[in-house]
Amino acid sequence: MKKPLHRKTNLIAVIAVAVVLLFAALLYSQYGRAKPSIKIGVLHSLTGTMAISEAPLVDTVRLAVEEANAAGGVNGRQIEIIVADCRSDAAYCAQQAEKLITRDGVQALFGCWTSACRKAVKTVVEKHHHLLFYPLQHEGLEQSPDILYTGAAPNQQIIPMALWALQHKGKRFYLIGSDYIFPRTANLMVKDILLAQGGQLLGERYVPLGTSDMTAVVKEIAAQHPDFVLNTLNGDSNLHFFRALRAAGLSAEQAPVFSTSVAEVGLAAIGADLTTGHYAAWNYFQSQDNTVNKAFVERFKQRFGRERVLDDPMETTYIGVKLWVNTVRSLDTTNLALVKTILAQQTLPAPEGIVAVDHETMHLWKTVLIGKARPDGQFDVVWKSPQPVRPAPFPFYHSHTEWLAAQQALPGVQP
């Protein structure tokens, strides 16, 4: 007896569907399975004296990563961020770097603010031949094949700022800084340069990170009447310093302060009423008028709030992530040796302008800006370098050996 035709048809249809489903399953198994994420580590202080400066940098990492992930990630893999709170403690930050590398398996580290923190983490990074993106201006006298320095070298910030102040404010200067390697080393260079140009050093004072009582320092500044003050304080000590200036009746006209670590985020925290008329040198200001920067500022404000502001360390943090993403995408691999080789050849149209990696020093070519703080918490640019400045982490007027010996002889500076 013959089976009805419709039963044969149904059987054929079932077999066809099964074949299609099997084929689809095989395709998904080969191509459709989600690739594991690629991890990066973020090392910044979310607590302690440095949190006021460092916490906003985590947001620019998030912005850059979210943009990269929305564009397909890195070679089909989404980027995952692991944030470690460094607690404003360099030794603890180094421990967290070790954990991120050895236990969490991150492919790159982004972080540190103070040079003490960077040097502690540098030891870990170089031990593992890993990769750190460091976003801050620094005192120089260092370069590493395992670190990309996206902030300014001394000849791209503090030295041109000091010379401009000498030319426009007068010869008599006073130095105030936090007591660690960056301020002491930077001021070693500044004194060389300014004294050679006829400057007169009136005083030099260092205070521990986190110092809140600035009365004695400001009293000394008031007694000396300097033409300008060069400020290398870091963290929330800047808030207390500018408050003490106001309490002593010292205005920006009487004692203009030129800062290396006070940017727009710092102005917002300190208060425009205390900072208006004072100066800072950076390579990026939020007020820069170019298409790339305007779009960058708008994206950040849409993501994190219209009231938020951007500053140089945030922008250089963003640059670091973008350079890493572009490099890994171009290679289709996370092999660290290859990534570092290609990273040393990268250029980027950044919010601050075109930046390029200097392959010899692993620093960026950058344009120098000196800004005067406005009542709205932004800066007006009063001077700009004619072209991007080649990084010189070791200023050219001494050898590397001479510089390192001079640095190691400084009080409280470890070799």
Short mmCIF file of C-alpha atoms in Angstrom, two decimals:
data_model
loop_
_atom_site.label_atom_id
_atom_site.label_comp_id
_atom_site.label_asym_id
_atom_site.label_seq_id
_atom_site.Cartn_x
_atom_site.Cartn_y
_atom_site.Cartn_z
CA MET A 1 0.00 0.00 0.00
CA LYS A 2 1.46 3.38 -1.02
CA LYS A 3 1.93 6.17 1.58
CA PRO A 4 0.00 9.37 0.87
CA LEU A 5 1.98 11.97 -1.08
CA HIS A 6 1.58 14.60 1.63
CA ARG A 7 3.40 12.36 4.15
CA LYS A 8 6.42 12.06 1.82
CA THR A 9 6.39 15.82 1.32
CA ASN A 10 6.32 16.43 5.08
CA LEU A 11 9.23 14.05 5.63
CA ILE A 12 11.31 15.78 2.96
CA ALA A 13 10.51 19.15 4.53
CA VAL A 14 11.56 17.95 7.99
CA ILE A 15 14.84 16.59 6.62
CA ALA A 16 15.50 19.85 4.76
CA VAL A 17 14.89 21.91 7.88
CA ALA A 18 17.17 19.63 9.89
CA VAL A 19 19.93 19.99 7.30
CA VAL A 20 19.57 23.80 7.33
CA LEU A 21 19.66 23.92 11.14
CA LEU A 22 22.70 21.66 11.26
CA PHE A 23 24.49 23.81 8.69
CA ALA A 24 23.60 26.95 10.63
CA ALA A 25 24.87 25.37 13.83
CA LEU A 26 28.15 24.52 12.14
CA LEU A 27 28.50 28.07 10.82
CA TYR A 28 27.78 29.54 14.25
CA SER A 29 30.26 27.18 15.83
CA GLN A 30 32.95 28.33 13.43
CA TYR A 31 32.12 32.01 12.97
CA GLY A 32 29.32 33.15 15.22
CA ARG A 33 30.58 32.31 18.67
CA ALA A 34 31.43 35.48 20.59
CA LYS A 35 35.17 36.01 20.89
CA PRO A 36 36.55 36.55 24.38
CA SER A 37 37.00 40.17 25.42
CA ILE A 38 40.41 41.82 25.41
CA LYS A 39 41.27 43.31 28.79
CA ILE A 40 43.06 46.54 29.66
CA GLY A 41 44.01 47.75 33.12
CA VAL A 42 43.46 51.26 34.51
CA LEU A 43 45.65 52.43 37.42
CA HIS A 44 44.37 55.64 39.00
CA SER A 45 43.66 56.92 42.49
CA LEU A 46 39.97 57.07 43.30
CA THR A 47 40.67 57.78 46.97
CA GLY A 48 43.27 59.81 48.84
CA THR A 49 44.98 63.11 48.10
CA MET A 50 45.35 62.43 44.34
CA ALA A 51 41.72 61.40 43.71
CA ILE A 52 40.69 64.99 42.90
CA SER A 53 43.09 64.91 39.94
CA GLU A 54 43.03 61.26 38.86
CA ALA A 55 39.42 60.09 39.07
CA PRO A 56 38.31 62.03 35.95
CA LEU A 57 40.92 60.24 33.84
CA VAL A 58 39.05 56.97 34.27
CA ASP A 59 36.09 58.53 32.49
CA THR A 60 38.12 59.36 29.38
CA VAL A 61 39.36 55.76 29.27
CA ARG A 62 35.71 54.67 29.38
CA LEU A 63 34.77 57.08 26.59
CA ALA A 64 37.55 55.87 24.28
CA VAL A 65 36.77 52.21 24.99
CA GLU A 66 33.03 52.65 24.49
CA GLU A 67 33.68 54.36 21.17
CA ALA A 68 36.00 51.56 20.09
CA ASN A 69 33.53 48.88 21.16
CA ALA A 70 30.68 50.61 19.32
CA ALA A 71 32.85 50.48 16.19
CA GLY A 72 33.35 46.71 16.47
CA GLY A 73 35.94 46.55 19.21
CA VAL A 74 39.45 45.39 18.40
CA ASN A 75 39.54 42.80 15.63
CA GLY A 76 36.13 41.46 16.57
CA ARG A 77 36.79 41.45 20.30
CA GLN A 78 35.18 43.84 22.77
CA ILE A 79 37.48 45.72 25.14
CA GLU A 80 36.96 45.14 28.86
CA ILE A 81 38.23 47.65 31.43
CA ILE A 82 39.53 46.59 34.84
CA VAL A 83 39.98 49.60 37.14
CA ALA A 84 42.31 49.47 40.15
CA ASP A 85 42.18 52.20 42.80
CA CYS A 86 45.79 53.17 43.53
CA ARG A 87 44.71 54.89 46.78
CA SER A 88 47.27 57.70 46.22
CA ASP A 89 49.98 55.19 47.20
CA ALA A 90 52.77 54.44 44.72
CA ALA A 91 53.79 51.10 46.28
CA TYR A 92 50.18 49.90 46.36
CA CYS A 93 49.74 50.96 42.74
CA ALA A 94 52.72 48.81 41.75
CA GLN A 95 51.09 45.85 43.52
CA GLN A 96 47.92 46.45 41.54
CA ALA A 97 49.92 46.59 38.30
CA GLU A 98 51.43 43.19 39.13
CA LYS A 99 47.95 41.77 39.73
CA LEU A 100 46.52 43.21 36.52
CA ILE A 101 49.36 41.72 34.48
CA THR A 102 49.76 38.32 36.11
CA ARG A 103 46.26 37.48 37.33
CA ASP A 104 43.86 39.48 35.19
CA GLY A 105 45.75 39.09 31.93
CA VAL A 106 45.45 42.68 30.70
CA GLN A 107 47.06 43.58 27.39
CA ALA A 108 47.98 47.15 28.34
CA LEU A 109 47.99 49.44 31.37
CA PHE A 110 46.77 53.04 31.40
CA GLY A 111 47.55 55.12 34.42
CA CYS A 112 49.56 56.78 37.19
CA TRP A 113 49.76 60.50 37.90
CA THR A 114 52.75 61.27 40.11
CA SER A 115 56.23 60.37 38.94
CA ALA A 116 56.71 58.40 42.15
CA CYS A 117 53.78 56.22 41.11
CA ARG A 118 55.05 55.90 37.54
CA LYS A 119 58.50 54.83 38.67
CA ALA A 120 57.05 52.22 41.02
CA VAL A 121 54.86 50.79 38.25
CA LYS A 122 57.70 51.08 35.71
CA THR A 123 59.66 48.44 37.63
CA VAL A 124 56.74 46.01 37.33
CA VAL A 125 56.05 46.78 33.67
CA GLU A 126 59.67 46.34 32.65
CA LYS A 127 60.00 43.11 34.63
CA HIS A 128 57.19 41.62 32.53
CA HIS A 129 58.12 43.48 29.30
CA HIS A 130 54.56 44.77 29.35
CA LEU A 131 53.12 48.12 28.23
CA LEU A 132 52.11 51.25 30.19
CA PHE A 133 50.53 54.41 28.78
CA TYR A 134 51.48 57.31 31.07
CA PRO A 135 49.37 60.47 30.53
CA LEU A 136 51.06 63.14 32.66
CA GLN A 137 53.66 65.79 32.08
CA HIS A 138 56.80 64.75 33.94
CA GLU A 139 60.30 65.75 34.94
CA GLY A 140 62.03 63.78 32.17
CA LEU A 141 65.32 61.95 32.70
CA GLU A 142 63.51 58.75 31.79
CA GLN A 143 62.46 56.75 28.77
CA SER A 144 61.50 53.13 28.44
CA PRO A 145 60.65 50.77 25.57
CA ASP A 146 57.75 49.55 27.72
CA ILE A 147 56.14 52.96 28.40
CA LEU A 148 54.46 55.37 26.02
CA TYR A 149 54.54 58.85 27.55
CA THR A 150 51.57 60.81 26.17
CA GLY A 151 52.12 63.81 28.46
CA ALA A 152 54.75 66.52 28.11
CA ALA A 153 58.49 66.25 28.58
CA PRO A 154 60.13 69.20 30.41
CA ASN A 155 60.89 71.06 27.16
CA GLN A 156 57.20 70.81 26.23
CA GLN A 157 55.80 72.38 29.40
CA ILE A 158 57.71 73.65 32.42
CA ILE A 159 60.82 75.05 30.69
CA PRO A 160 58.99 77.20 28.09
CA MET A 161 56.53 78.34 30.78
CA ALA A 162 59.34 79.45 33.10
CA LEU A 163 61.09 81.33 30.29
CA TRP A 164 57.84 83.06 29.28
CA ALA A 165 57.23 84.11 32.88
CA LEU A 166 60.77 85.50 33.13
CA GLN A 167 60.30 87.51 29.93
CA HIS A 168 56.83 88.85 30.78
CA LYS A 169 56.65 89.08 34.57
CA GLY A 170 60.16 89.80 35.83
CA LYS A 171 63.40 88.26 37.03
CA ARG A 172 62.57 87.45 40.67
CA PHE A 173 60.93 84.04 41.17
CA TYR A 174 59.87 81.68 43.95
CA LEU A 175 59.52 77.86 43.72
CA ILE A 176 56.87 75.87 45.59
CA GLY A 177 56.30 72.16 45.04
CA SER A 178 55.29 68.84 46.53
CA ASP A 179 58.19 66.92 48.03
CA TYR A 180 58.88 64.15 45.57
CA ILE A 181 60.80 63.47 42.39
CA PHE A 182 58.87 65.54 39.81
CA PRO A 183 58.95 68.94 41.54
CA ARG A 184 62.54 68.63 42.73
CA THR A 185 63.86 67.45 39.36
CA ALA A 186 61.78 69.92 37.32
CA ASN A 187 62.97 72.78 39.51
CA LEU A 188 66.57 71.64 39.11
CA MET A 189 66.14 72.30 35.38
CA VAL A 190 64.19 75.52 35.91
CA LYS A 191 66.88 76.99 38.13
CA ASP A 192 69.55 76.18 35.54
CA ILE A 193 67.57 77.89 32.80
CA LEU A 194 66.31 80.94 34.72
CA LEU A 195 69.55 81.71 36.54
CA ALA A 196 71.41 81.53 33.22
CA GLN A 197 68.97 84.13 31.89
CA GLY A 198 69.57 86.53 34.76
CA GLY A 199 66.79 85.32 37.04
CA GLN A 200 66.93 85.65 40.83
CA LEU A 201 65.74 82.79 43.04
CA LEU A 202 64.03 84.17 46.16
CA GLY A 203 62.96 80.93 47.78
CA GLU A 204 62.37 77.23 47.24
CA ARG A 205 60.01 75.23 49.41
CA TYR A 206 58.70 71.64 49.24
CA VAL A 207 55.81 70.18 51.24
CA PRO A 208 54.58 66.57 51.55
CA LEU A 209 51.80 65.41 49.22
CA GLY A 210 48.46 66.11 50.84
CA THR A 211 49.69 69.09 52.87
CA SER A 212 46.81 71.37 53.81
CA ASP A 213 48.51 74.06 55.89
CA MET A 214 50.12 76.50 53.47
CA THR A 215 50.29 79.46 55.85
CA ALA A 216 54.06 79.48 56.33
CA VAL A 217 54.78 79.11 52.60
CA VAL A 218 52.42 81.92 51.63
CA LYS A 219 53.77 84.15 54.42
CA GLU A 220 57.26 83.70 52.97
CA ILE A 221 56.01 84.47 49.44
CA ALA A 222 54.31 87.63 50.69
CA ALA A 223 57.51 88.75 52.42
CA GLN A 224 59.69 88.12 49.35
CA HIS A 225 57.42 89.85 46.78
CA PRO A 226 58.42 87.63 43.80
CA ASP A 227 57.58 88.67 40.25
CA PHE A 228 56.11 85.20 39.78
CA VAL A 229 55.69 81.88 41.58
CA LEU A 230 56.38 78.58 39.83
CA ASN A 231 54.04 75.97 41.33
CA THR A 232 54.74 72.23 41.11
CA LEU A 233 52.30 71.21 43.85
CA ASN A 234 50.17 68.16 43.11
CA GLY A 235 46.77 66.95 44.27
CA ASP A 236 44.52 68.75 46.72
CA SER A 237 47.43 70.78 48.15
CA ASN A 238 46.76 73.19 45.29
CA LEU A 239 43.32 73.96 46.73
CA HIS A 240 44.84 74.87 50.09
CA PHE A 241 47.63 76.89 48.45
CA PHE A 242 45.28 79.13 46.47
CA ARG A 243 43.04 79.55 49.51
CA ALA A 244 46.06 80.65 51.54
CA LEU A 245 47.03 83.16 48.86
CA ARG A 246 43.56 84.67 49.04
CA ALA A 247 43.62 84.75 52.84
CA ALA A 248 46.96 86.59 52.71
CA GLY A 249 45.56 89.13 50.29
CA LEU A 250 47.86 88.12 47.42
CA SER A 251 46.14 88.59 44.07
CA ALA A 252 47.13 87.22 40.67
CA GLU A 253 48.45 90.68 39.80
CA GLN A 254 50.65 90.83 42.90
CA ALA A 255 51.96 87.25 42.80
CA PRO A 256 51.07 85.48 39.53
CA VAL A 257 51.30 81.71 39.94
CA PHE A 258 52.44 79.50 37.05
CA SER A 259 51.28 75.93 37.68
CA THR A 260 52.31 72.62 36.14
CA SER A 261 49.51 70.47 37.58
CA VAL A 262 46.48 72.75 37.74
CA ALA A 263 44.20 72.35 34.72
CA GLU A 264 40.47 72.85 34.09
CA VAL A 265 39.41 70.10 36.50
CA GLY A 266 41.62 71.69 39.14
CA LEU A 267 40.17 75.14 38.45
CA ALA A 268 36.67 73.75 38.98
CA ALA A 269 37.68 72.11 42.26
CA ILE A 270 39.60 75.12 43.59
CA GLY A 271 37.11 77.73 42.39
CA ALA A 272 37.42 80.32 39.65
CA ASP A 273 37.36 83.12 42.21
CA LEU A 274 40.71 81.87 43.56
CA THR A 275 42.43 81.05 40.25
CA THR A 276 41.38 83.76 37.77
CA GLY A 277 44.40 85.57 36.38
CA HIS A 278 46.90 82.85 37.27
CA TYR A 279 48.66 80.73 34.63
CA ALA A 280 49.30 77.15 33.59
CA ALA A 281 51.18 75.44 30.77
CA TRP A 282 49.79 72.39 29.00
CA ASN A 283 49.45 70.98 25.49
CA TYR A 284 45.65 70.91 25.54
CA PHE A 285 42.94 73.24 26.80
CA GLN A 286 39.23 72.48 26.55
CA SER A 287 38.70 75.90 24.95
CA GLN A 288 40.80 75.04 21.88
CA ASP A 289 38.86 75.93 18.74
CA ASN A 290 39.17 73.04 16.30
CA THR A 291 36.71 70.52 14.88
CA VAL A 292 38.23 67.43 16.48
CA ASN A 293 38.25 69.01 19.93
CA LYS A 294 34.72 70.39 19.71
CA ALA A 295 33.41 66.93 18.81
CA PHE A 296 35.47 65.35 21.61
CA VAL A 297 34.13 67.79 24.21
CA GLU A 298 30.55 67.26 23.03
CA ARG A 299 30.82 63.46 23.16
CA PHE A 300 32.28 63.59 26.65
CA LYS A 301 29.58 65.94 27.97
CA GLN A 302 26.83 63.85 26.42
CA ARG A 303 28.21 60.77 28.16
CA PHE A 304 29.20 62.16 31.55
CA GLY A 305 27.24 65.39 32.07
CA ARG A 306 27.04 68.90 30.68
CA GLU A 307 28.61 70.32 33.84
CA ARG A 308 31.83 68.31 33.43
CA VAL A 309 35.05 69.81 32.11
CA LEU A 310 38.02 68.31 30.30
CA ASP A 311 41.71 68.95 30.80
CA ASP A 312 45.11 67.93 29.45
CA PRO A 313 45.64 64.73 31.49
CA MET A 314 42.17 63.55 30.49
CA GLU A 315 42.87 64.25 26.82
CA THR A 316 46.28 62.53 26.90
CA THR A 317 44.63 59.53 28.55
CA TYR A 318 42.12 59.42 25.68
CA ILE A 319 45.00 59.72 23.19
CA GLY A 320 46.74 56.73 24.77
CA VAL A 321 43.72 54.46 24.36
CA LYS A 322 43.18 55.62 20.77
CA LEU A 323 46.81 54.96 19.86
CA TRP A 324 46.65 51.47 21.39
CA VAL A 325 43.36 50.63 19.62
CA ASN A 326 44.67 51.85 16.25
CA THR A 327 47.88 49.87 16.67
CA VAL A 328 46.22 46.58 17.63
CA ARG A 329 43.66 46.95 14.85
CA SER A 330 46.39 47.49 12.27
CA LEU A 331 48.25 44.39 13.42
CA ASP A 332 45.33 42.02 14.08
CA THR A 333 47.32 40.77 17.10
CA THR A 334 47.98 41.67 20.72
CA ASN A 335 51.57 40.44 20.65
CA LEU A 336 53.30 42.99 22.87
CA ALA A 337 56.59 43.11 20.98
CA LEU A 338 54.81 43.82 17.69
CA VAL A 339 52.41 46.29 19.31
CA LYS A 340 55.30 48.32 20.76
CA THR A 341 57.14 48.30 17.44
CA ILE A 342 54.17 49.68 15.48
CA LEU A 343 53.08 51.98 18.31
CA ALA A 344 56.39 53.81 17.96
CA GLN A 345 55.38 54.80 14.40
CA GLN A 346 51.86 56.12 15.10
CA THR A 347 50.37 59.54 14.47
CA LEU A 348 46.92 60.72 15.53
CA PRO A 349 44.64 63.70 14.80
CA ALA A 350 43.98 64.38 18.49
CA PRO A 351 41.82 67.05 20.14
CA GLU A 352 44.99 69.03 20.89
CA GLY A 353 46.13 68.73 17.26
CA ILE A 354 48.28 66.26 15.37
CA VAL A 355 50.50 64.22 17.67
CA ALA A 356 53.18 61.77 16.62
CA VAL A 357 55.15 59.20 18.59
CA ASP A 358 58.88 59.85 18.70
CA HIS A 359 60.28 56.37 18.18
CA GLU A 360 63.57 57.14 19.94
CA THR A 361 62.06 58.31 23.22
CA MET A 362 58.49 56.89 23.17
CA HIS A 363 57.19 60.39 23.91
CA LEU A 364 54.91 62.49 21.70
CA TRP A 365 55.70 65.51 19.58
CA LYS A 366 53.40 68.17 21.06
CA THR A 367 52.50 71.85 20.73
CA VAL A 368 53.12 73.89 23.89
CA LEU A 369 50.40 76.21 25.25
CA ILE A 370 50.51 78.73 28.08
CA GLY A 371 47.09 79.75 29.35
CA LYS A 372 45.67 82.39 31.68
CA ALA A 373 42.76 81.26 33.87
CA ARG A 374 39.42 82.91 33.15
CA PRO A 375 36.47 83.57 35.48
CA ASP A 376 34.50 80.78 33.75
CA GLY A 377 37.07 78.13 34.67
CA GLN A 378 38.64 77.93 31.21
CA PHE A 379 41.96 79.25 29.88
CA ASP A 380 42.85 81.92 27.35
CA VAL A 381 45.99 80.98 25.42
CA VAL A 382 48.62 83.71 25.84
CA TRP A 383 51.41 81.85 24.04
CA LYS A 384 51.65 78.90 21.66
CA SER A 385 54.75 77.24 20.23
CA PRO A 386 55.04 77.88 16.47
CA GLN A 387 55.05 74.15 15.71
CA PRO A 388 54.97 70.81 17.54
CA VAL A 389 58.02 70.46 19.78
CA ARG A 390 60.21 67.38 19.66
CA PRO A 391 60.28 65.69 23.10
CA ALA A 392 63.55 65.95 24.98
CA PRO A 393 63.20 63.94 28.19
CA PHE A 394 66.92 64.57 28.74
CA PRO A 395 67.50 68.30 28.09
CA PHE A 396 70.34 68.70 25.65
CA TYR A 397 72.72 70.85 27.73
CA HIS A 398 73.88 67.88 29.89
CA SER A 399 74.58 64.23 29.10
CA HIS A 400 72.27 61.47 30.29
CA THR A 401 74.85 60.41 32.88
CA GLU A 402 75.25 63.97 34.22
CA TRP A 403 71.49 64.44 34.49
CA LEU A 404 70.92 61.18 36.33
CA ALA A 405 73.75 61.90 38.76
CA ALA A 406 72.33 65.36 39.48
CA GLN A 407 68.86 63.91 40.04
CA GLN A 408 70.08 61.20 42.38
CA ALA A 409 71.86 63.82 44.47
CA LEU A 410 68.59 65.65 45.18
CA PRO A 411 67.18 65.39 48.74
CA GLY A 412 64.69 62.57 49.11
CA VAL A 413 65.01 61.35 45.51
CA GLN A 414 65.73 57.65 45.11
CA PRO A 415 68.17 56.55 42.36
#
